[in-house]
Amino acid sequence: MHNSFKPHKRILMGPGPSNVNPKVLDAMSKAPLGHLDPQFIELMDEIKSLLKYTFKTENESTFVLSGPGSLGMEACLVNLVEPGDKVIVCVGGYFANRMTQIVEKIGGNVVVVKETWGRAIEPAKLEDALKTNPDTKVVAFVHAETSTGALSNIKQLSEIAHKYNCLTIADTVTSLGATDVYVDEWNLDAVYSCSQKGLACVAGMSPIIFSERAVQHIKNRKTPIQSWFNDLNLLSVYWSGVKRIYHHTAPSNQFYGLHEALLILKEEGIENAWRRHKENSAKFISKLKQLGLDPFVPEGERIPNLITVKIPSDTDEAKVRNELLNKHNLEIGAGLGELAGKIWRIGLMGYNSNEKMIDYCVGALKDVLNK
Ligand SMILES: *Cc1c(COP(=O)(O)O)cnc(C)c1O
């Protein structure tokens, strides 16, 4: 006999997904709509408008891909990069490294600007790479590198890239909604995010934006886009214009959830949300320090909504995470790649970025670490 699935009500304080506002889940339980229903098209337009607010952009090419953040990453790269194009990727962690893998699959020529894991990308390194590679077409970087906890100054990286006539691709998967992002002011050409991190929704949607310059670049490509699903030209006939044409069956209930999450963010005010995440991050870090736990990333380079913590040397880190889960119902994240076993990753995102959750997490850590 099979029974209906009843998930545990976990406290999710890892790098995402996090707990979402119950209003988001309520919104998702409403009746499905057809993907070309006039009311659904209105919802898409509303989401577009809320995303423009959230991304701080006026770009008309603002869509949501029905898939996780990785799909957005692939979409930005596959639309802007042609086989043989030189692409600089600034790599200071696991997710930027994923970008290099995608560029290679497309047949692009990757140049890596390497940064120490846990540090913001040093802008001078990008400038050096551009001087040695003046034929670079695209520069890609991650704003909030969730694998390490480091936040890069992508405004500065973008300025440098444009000085050398490159298009820029920015990963705002963890930053969007929780940390300052200004797509237009920072001159970003293709930007993607996801729904389950800074935007505080459930997983499975990827907002993306293309600047007018990026759209023109795509129109003037010499070779076809190497993806059907992610071809901007095909996607845009579903997402814009008076007459919408079927591209794929958009998951209506997911979209209801995203709409609600974006609305909650707008009602708070995006600048207020940024401030809240910064303040709570500072409070959390000072409490962690009292437990003898130190942040992994130097001050001034930290992602406010994703705090990475050095694991004390005498600690069985997997045992700690298991006990947090089994005894306190609390999930935190392990280290990824070269930081596996060295750090924990703790999310204070969206609905969870508040004093109550800080105290819960600190209390649970204190108990499990026997402090
Ligand atoms: C999580 C993450 C991704 C991938 O997003 P998914 O939704 O897991 O596909 C990409 N980039 C960064 C910086 C991330 O944190």
Coordinates of C-alpha atoms and ligand atoms in Angstrom, one line a residue:
M1 CA 0.0 0.0 0.0
H2 CA 1.2 3.5 -0.8
N3 CA 0.1 6.5 1.2
S4 CA 0.2 10.2 0.5
F5 CA 3.6 11.7 1.0
K6 CA 4.0 13.7 4.2
P7 CA 7.3 15.7 4.2
H8 CA 8.8 16.6 7.6
K9 CA 8.4 20.2 8.5
R10 CA 12.2 21.0 8.5
I11 CA 13.9 24.2 9.4
L12 CA 15.9 24.8 6.3
M13 CA 18.9 27.0 7.0
G14 CA 21.2 25.7 4.3
P15 CA 22.2 27.4 1.1
G16 CA 18.6 27.0 -0.2
P17 CA 15.9 25.9 -0.4
S18 CA 14.8 27.7 2.7
N19 CA 11.5 27.9 4.4
V20 CA 9.0 30.0 2.5
N21 CA 6.3 32.3 3.7
P22 CA 3.1 30.2 4.1
K23 CA 1.4 32.7 1.8
V24 CA 3.6 31.4 -1.0
L25 CA 2.5 27.8 -0.4
D26 CA -1.1 29.0 -0.2
A27 CA -0.8 30.7 -3.5
M28 CA 0.6 27.5 -5.0
S29 CA -2.4 25.4 -4.0
K30 CA -4.8 27.4 -6.2
A31 CA -6.4 25.8 -9.3
P32 CA -4.0 25.4 -12.2
L33 CA -4.5 27.6 -15.3
G34 CA -3.7 26.8 -18.9
H35 CA -0.4 28.3 -20.1
L36 CA -2.1 30.5 -22.7
D37 CA -5.2 31.4 -20.6
P38 CA -5.6 35.2 -20.7
Q39 CA -5.4 35.3 -16.9
F40 CA -2.2 33.3 -16.9
I41 CA -0.7 35.7 -19.5
E42 CA -1.6 38.6 -17.1
L43 CA 0.2 36.7 -14.4
M44 CA 3.3 36.4 -16.5
D45 CA 3.2 40.1 -17.2
E46 CA 2.9 40.8 -13.5
I47 CA 5.8 38.6 -12.7
K48 CA 7.8 40.4 -15.4
S49 CA 7.0 43.7 -13.9
L50 CA 7.8 42.5 -10.3
L51 CA 11.1 41.0 -11.6
K52 CA 12.0 44.4 -13.2
Y53 CA 11.5 45.9 -9.8
T54 CA 13.6 43.2 -8.1
F55 CA 16.4 43.3 -10.6
K56 CA 16.4 47.1 -10.9
T57 CA 16.1 47.0 -14.6
E58 CA 13.9 48.4 -17.4
N59 CA 15.0 45.6 -19.8
E60 CA 12.1 44.2 -21.8
S61 CA 13.7 40.8 -22.2
T62 CA 12.7 39.6 -18.7
F63 CA 11.6 36.0 -18.4
V64 CA 11.3 33.1 -16.1
L65 CA 12.7 29.8 -17.2
S66 CA 10.8 26.7 -16.0
G67 CA 13.8 25.1 -14.4
P68 CA 16.4 25.7 -11.7
G69 CA 19.1 28.3 -11.5
S70 CA 21.4 26.1 -13.6
L71 CA 19.1 26.4 -16.5
G72 CA 19.4 30.1 -16.3
M73 CA 23.1 29.8 -16.3
E74 CA 23.0 27.6 -19.4
A75 CA 20.5 30.0 -21.1
C76 CA 22.7 33.1 -20.6
L77 CA 25.8 31.3 -21.9
V78 CA 24.2 29.4 -24.8
N79 CA 22.6 32.6 -26.1
L80 CA 25.6 34.9 -25.9
V81 CA 28.5 32.5 -26.7
E82 CA 29.2 31.0 -30.1
P83 CA 31.7 28.2 -30.8
G84 CA 35.2 29.6 -30.8
D85 CA 34.3 32.7 -28.8
K86 CA 36.7 33.6 -26.1
V87 CA 35.0 33.8 -22.7
I88 CA 36.6 34.9 -19.4
V89 CA 35.1 33.3 -16.4
C90 CA 36.0 34.6 -12.9
V91 CA 36.2 31.5 -10.8
G92 CA 36.4 31.6 -7.0
G93 CA 34.2 28.7 -6.3
Y94 CA 32.1 25.7 -7.4
F95 CA 29.3 27.6 -9.2
A96 CA 31.6 29.7 -11.3
N97 CA 33.4 26.5 -12.2
R98 CA 30.1 25.1 -13.5
M99 CA 30.0 28.1 -15.9
T100 CA 33.4 27.0 -17.4
Q101 CA 32.0 23.5 -18.0
I102 CA 29.0 24.9 -19.9
V103 CA 31.2 27.2 -22.0
E104 CA 33.3 24.2 -22.9
K105 CA 30.3 22.2 -24.0
I106 CA 29.2 25.1 -26.3
G107 CA 32.7 25.0 -27.8
G108 CA 33.7 28.4 -26.4
N109 CA 37.3 29.1 -25.5
V110 CA 37.5 29.5 -21.7
V111 CA 40.0 31.7 -20.0
V112 CA 39.8 31.3 -16.2
V113 CA 40.5 34.2 -13.8
K114 CA 41.3 32.3 -10.7
E115 CA 40.5 33.5 -7.3
T116 CA 41.1 31.9 -3.9
W117 CA 38.0 30.1 -2.7
G118 CA 36.4 32.3 0.0
R119 CA 37.6 35.6 -1.4
A120 CA 35.9 38.2 -3.6
I121 CA 37.2 38.2 -7.2
E122 CA 40.1 40.7 -7.4
P123 CA 39.2 43.2 -10.2
A124 CA 42.8 43.7 -11.2
K125 CA 43.1 40.0 -12.1
L126 CA 40.2 40.5 -14.6
E127 CA 41.8 43.5 -16.1
D128 CA 45.1 41.7 -16.5
A129 CA 43.3 38.8 -18.2
L130 CA 41.6 41.2 -20.6
K131 CA 44.9 42.9 -21.5
T132 CA 46.4 39.5 -22.4
N133 CA 43.2 38.4 -24.2
P134 CA 41.9 41.4 -26.1
D135 CA 39.8 39.2 -28.3
T136 CA 37.5 38.2 -25.4
K137 CA 33.8 38.5 -26.2
V138 CA 32.1 37.7 -22.9
V139 CA 33.0 38.0 -19.3
A140 CA 31.1 35.9 -16.8
F141 CA 31.1 36.1 -13.0
V142 CA 29.2 35.0 -9.9
H143 CA 27.9 37.7 -7.6
A144 CA 27.3 35.6 -4.5
E145 CA 29.5 32.5 -4.6
T146 CA 27.3 30.2 -2.5
S147 CA 29.9 27.5 -2.3
T148 CA 32.3 29.8 -0.4
G149 CA 30.2 32.6 1.1
A150 CA 32.1 35.3 -0.8
L151 CA 30.4 38.3 -2.5
S152 CA 32.2 39.9 -5.4
N153 CA 32.0 43.5 -6.5
I154 CA 30.3 42.8 -9.9
K155 CA 29.7 46.5 -10.5
Q156 CA 33.5 46.9 -10.8
L157 CA 34.0 43.7 -12.8
S158 CA 31.3 44.8 -15.2
E159 CA 32.9 48.2 -15.7
I160 CA 36.3 46.6 -16.5
A161 CA 34.7 44.1 -18.9
H162 CA 32.9 46.9 -20.8
K163 CA 36.1 48.9 -21.0
Y164 CA 37.3 46.0 -23.2
N165 CA 34.1 45.8 -25.2
C166 CA 32.9 42.6 -23.7
L167 CA 29.4 41.5 -22.8
T168 CA 28.8 40.6 -19.2
I169 CA 27.0 37.6 -17.7
A170 CA 26.2 37.7 -14.0
D171 CA 25.0 34.9 -11.7
T172 CA 22.7 36.5 -9.1
V173 CA 21.3 33.1 -7.9
T174 CA 21.9 33.7 -4.2
S175 CA 22.1 37.5 -4.2
L176 CA 18.9 38.5 -5.9
G177 CA 16.3 39.7 -3.3
A178 CA 18.7 39.6 -0.4
T179 CA 21.7 41.6 -1.5
D180 CA 22.0 44.8 -3.6
V181 CA 21.6 44.1 -7.3
Y182 CA 21.4 46.9 -9.9
V183 CA 21.2 45.3 -13.3
D184 CA 20.9 48.6 -15.3
E185 CA 23.2 50.7 -13.2
W186 CA 25.9 48.0 -13.3
N187 CA 25.5 47.5 -17.0
L188 CA 24.9 43.7 -16.8
D189 CA 24.0 42.1 -20.1
A190 CA 22.7 38.8 -19.2
V191 CA 21.6 38.0 -15.6
Y192 CA 20.0 34.9 -14.1
S193 CA 18.8 33.9 -10.7
C194 CA 16.7 31.1 -9.2
S195 CA 13.6 31.0 -7.1
Q196 CA 14.7 29.2 -3.9
K197 CA 17.5 31.3 -2.6
G198 CA 17.4 35.1 -2.2
L199 CA 13.9 35.2 -3.7
A200 CA 12.6 33.0 -0.9
C201 CA 10.3 30.8 -3.0
V202 CA 10.3 27.1 -3.8
A203 CA 12.9 25.7 -6.2
G204 CA 12.5 25.2 -9.9
M205 CA 12.2 28.6 -11.6
S206 CA 14.9 30.7 -13.0
P207 CA 14.4 34.4 -13.7
I208 CA 16.6 35.8 -16.5
I209 CA 17.2 39.2 -18.1
F210 CA 18.9 40.2 -21.3
S211 CA 20.0 43.8 -22.0
E212 CA 19.1 45.4 -25.3
R213 CA 22.8 45.1 -26.2
A214 CA 22.7 41.3 -25.5
V215 CA 19.5 41.0 -27.6
Q216 CA 21.2 42.7 -30.6
H217 CA 24.2 40.5 -30.1
I218 CA 22.0 37.4 -30.2
K219 CA 20.2 38.6 -33.3
N220 CA 23.5 39.1 -35.1
R221 CA 25.0 35.7 -34.2
K222 CA 26.7 33.9 -37.1
T223 CA 25.8 30.4 -35.8
P224 CA 22.5 29.0 -34.5
I225 CA 21.9 28.9 -30.7
Q226 CA 22.8 25.4 -29.6
S227 CA 19.7 24.8 -27.5
W228 CA 16.0 24.6 -28.4
F229 CA 14.6 25.2 -25.0
N230 CA 16.9 28.1 -24.1
D231 CA 16.8 29.9 -27.4
L232 CA 15.8 33.5 -26.5
N233 CA 14.2 34.1 -29.9
L234 CA 11.8 31.2 -29.3
L235 CA 11.2 32.0 -25.6
S236 CA 10.4 35.6 -26.3
V237 CA 7.4 34.8 -28.4
Y238 CA 5.8 33.2 -25.4
W239 CA 6.9 35.9 -22.9
S240 CA 6.2 39.1 -25.0
G241 CA 4.1 40.6 -27.7
V242 CA 0.4 40.9 -28.0
K243 CA -0.1 37.4 -29.4
R244 CA 1.6 34.8 -27.2
I245 CA 2.7 31.6 -28.8
Y246 CA 3.1 28.2 -27.1
H247 CA 6.7 27.4 -26.3
H248 CA 6.4 25.0 -23.4
T249 CA 3.8 24.3 -20.7
A250 CA 4.7 26.8 -18.0
P251 CA 4.1 25.3 -14.5
S252 CA 1.2 27.6 -13.4
N253 CA 1.3 26.7 -9.7
Q254 CA 5.0 27.3 -9.5
F255 CA 4.4 30.7 -11.1
Y256 CA 1.7 31.6 -8.5
G257 CA 4.3 30.9 -5.8
L258 CA 6.9 33.1 -7.5
H259 CA 4.4 35.9 -8.0
E260 CA 3.5 35.8 -4.3
A261 CA 7.2 35.7 -3.2
L262 CA 8.0 38.7 -5.4
L263 CA 5.0 40.5 -4.1
I264 CA 6.0 40.0 -0.5
L265 CA 9.4 41.3 -1.4
K266 CA 7.9 44.4 -3.1
E267 CA 5.6 45.0 -0.1
E268 CA 8.6 45.0 2.2
G269 CA 10.6 47.2 -0.2
I270 CA 13.7 45.7 -1.8
E271 CA 16.1 48.1 0.0
N272 CA 14.5 47.2 3.3
A273 CA 15.0 43.5 2.5
W274 CA 18.6 44.1 1.7
R275 CA 19.1 46.0 5.0
R276 CA 17.3 43.3 7.0
H277 CA 19.6 40.6 5.6
K278 CA 22.7 42.7 6.4
E279 CA 21.6 43.4 9.9
N280 CA 20.6 39.8 10.7
S281 CA 23.9 38.6 9.2
A282 CA 25.9 40.8 11.6
K283 CA 23.9 39.7 14.6
F284 CA 24.2 36.1 13.6
I285 CA 28.0 36.3 13.2
S286 CA 28.5 38.0 16.5
K287 CA 26.5 35.2 18.2
L288 CA 28.5 32.5 16.4
K289 CA 31.7 34.1 17.5
Q290 CA 30.5 33.8 21.1
L291 CA 30.3 30.0 20.5
G292 CA 33.9 30.1 19.2
L293 CA 32.8 29.7 15.5
D294 CA 34.5 32.0 13.0
P295 CA 33.3 33.2 9.6
F296 CA 35.3 31.7 6.7
V297 CA 35.1 34.9 4.6
P298 CA 36.9 38.1 5.6
E299 CA 34.6 41.0 6.7
G300 CA 33.5 43.2 3.8
E301 CA 33.5 40.2 1.3
R302 CA 30.6 38.2 2.9
I303 CA 27.3 37.3 1.4
P304 CA 24.7 38.6 4.0
N305 CA 22.2 35.8 3.4
L306 CA 24.7 32.9 3.3
I307 CA 27.2 32.7 6.1
T308 CA 30.1 30.3 5.9
V309 CA 31.7 29.1 9.1
K310 CA 35.0 27.4 9.7
I311 CA 34.6 24.0 11.2
P312 CA 36.6 23.7 14.5
S313 CA 39.5 21.2 14.1
D314 CA 38.3 18.6 16.6
T315 CA 34.8 18.4 15.1
D316 CA 33.1 15.5 13.2
E317 CA 31.3 17.8 10.9
A318 CA 28.9 15.2 9.4
K319 CA 27.9 14.1 12.9
V320 CA 27.1 17.7 13.8
R321 CA 24.9 18.1 10.8
N322 CA 23.2 14.8 11.4
E323 CA 22.5 15.7 15.0
L324 CA 21.2 19.1 14.0
L325 CA 18.8 17.4 11.6
N326 CA 17.7 14.6 13.9
K327 CA 17.6 16.3 17.2
H328 CA 16.7 19.9 16.2
N329 CA 15.0 19.3 12.9
L330 CA 17.4 21.8 11.4
E331 CA 19.2 21.5 8.1
I332 CA 22.4 23.5 7.4
G333 CA 24.7 23.0 4.4
A334 CA 28.0 21.2 4.1
G335 CA 31.1 22.5 2.2
L336 CA 31.2 21.9 -1.5
G337 CA 34.2 20.8 -3.7
E338 CA 37.5 21.8 -2.1
L339 CA 35.7 23.2 1.0
A340 CA 34.0 19.9 1.8
G341 CA 34.7 19.1 5.5
K342 CA 36.2 22.6 6.0
I343 CA 33.1 24.8 6.3
W344 CA 29.4 24.9 7.0
R345 CA 27.1 27.0 5.0
I346 CA 24.2 28.6 6.9
G347 CA 21.4 30.5 5.1
L348 CA 19.5 33.4 6.6
M349 CA 17.3 33.9 3.6
G350 CA 14.0 35.7 3.0
Y351 CA 11.4 34.3 5.4
N352 CA 14.2 32.9 7.7
S353 CA 16.2 36.0 8.0
N354 CA 14.9 37.1 11.5
E355 CA 16.0 37.1 15.1
K356 CA 13.9 34.0 16.0
M357 CA 15.7 31.8 13.4
I358 CA 19.1 33.2 14.4
D359 CA 18.5 32.2 18.0
Y360 CA 17.1 28.8 17.1
C361 CA 20.2 28.0 15.0
V362 CA 22.7 29.3 17.5
G363 CA 20.9 27.4 20.3
A364 CA 20.9 24.2 18.3
L365 CA 24.6 24.6 17.4
K366 CA 25.4 25.3 21.1
D367 CA 23.7 22.2 22.2
V368 CA 25.2 19.9 19.5
L369 CA 28.7 21.3 20.0
N370 CA 28.4 20.9 23.8
K371 CA 29.1 24.6 24.4
Ligands
LIG1 C1 22.5 27.2 -6.3 C2 23.3 28.0 -7.3 C3 23.3 27.7 -8.7 C4 22.4 26.6 -9.2 O1 21.1 26.8 -9.0 P1 20.1 25.5 -9.0 O2 18.8 26.1 -8.7 O3 20.6 24.6 -7.9 O4 20.2 24.9 -10.3 C5 24.0 28.5 -9.5 N1 24.8 29.5 -9.0 C6 24.9 29.8 -7.7 C7 25.8 30.9 -7.2 C8 24.2 29.0 -6.8 O5 24.2 29.3 -5.5

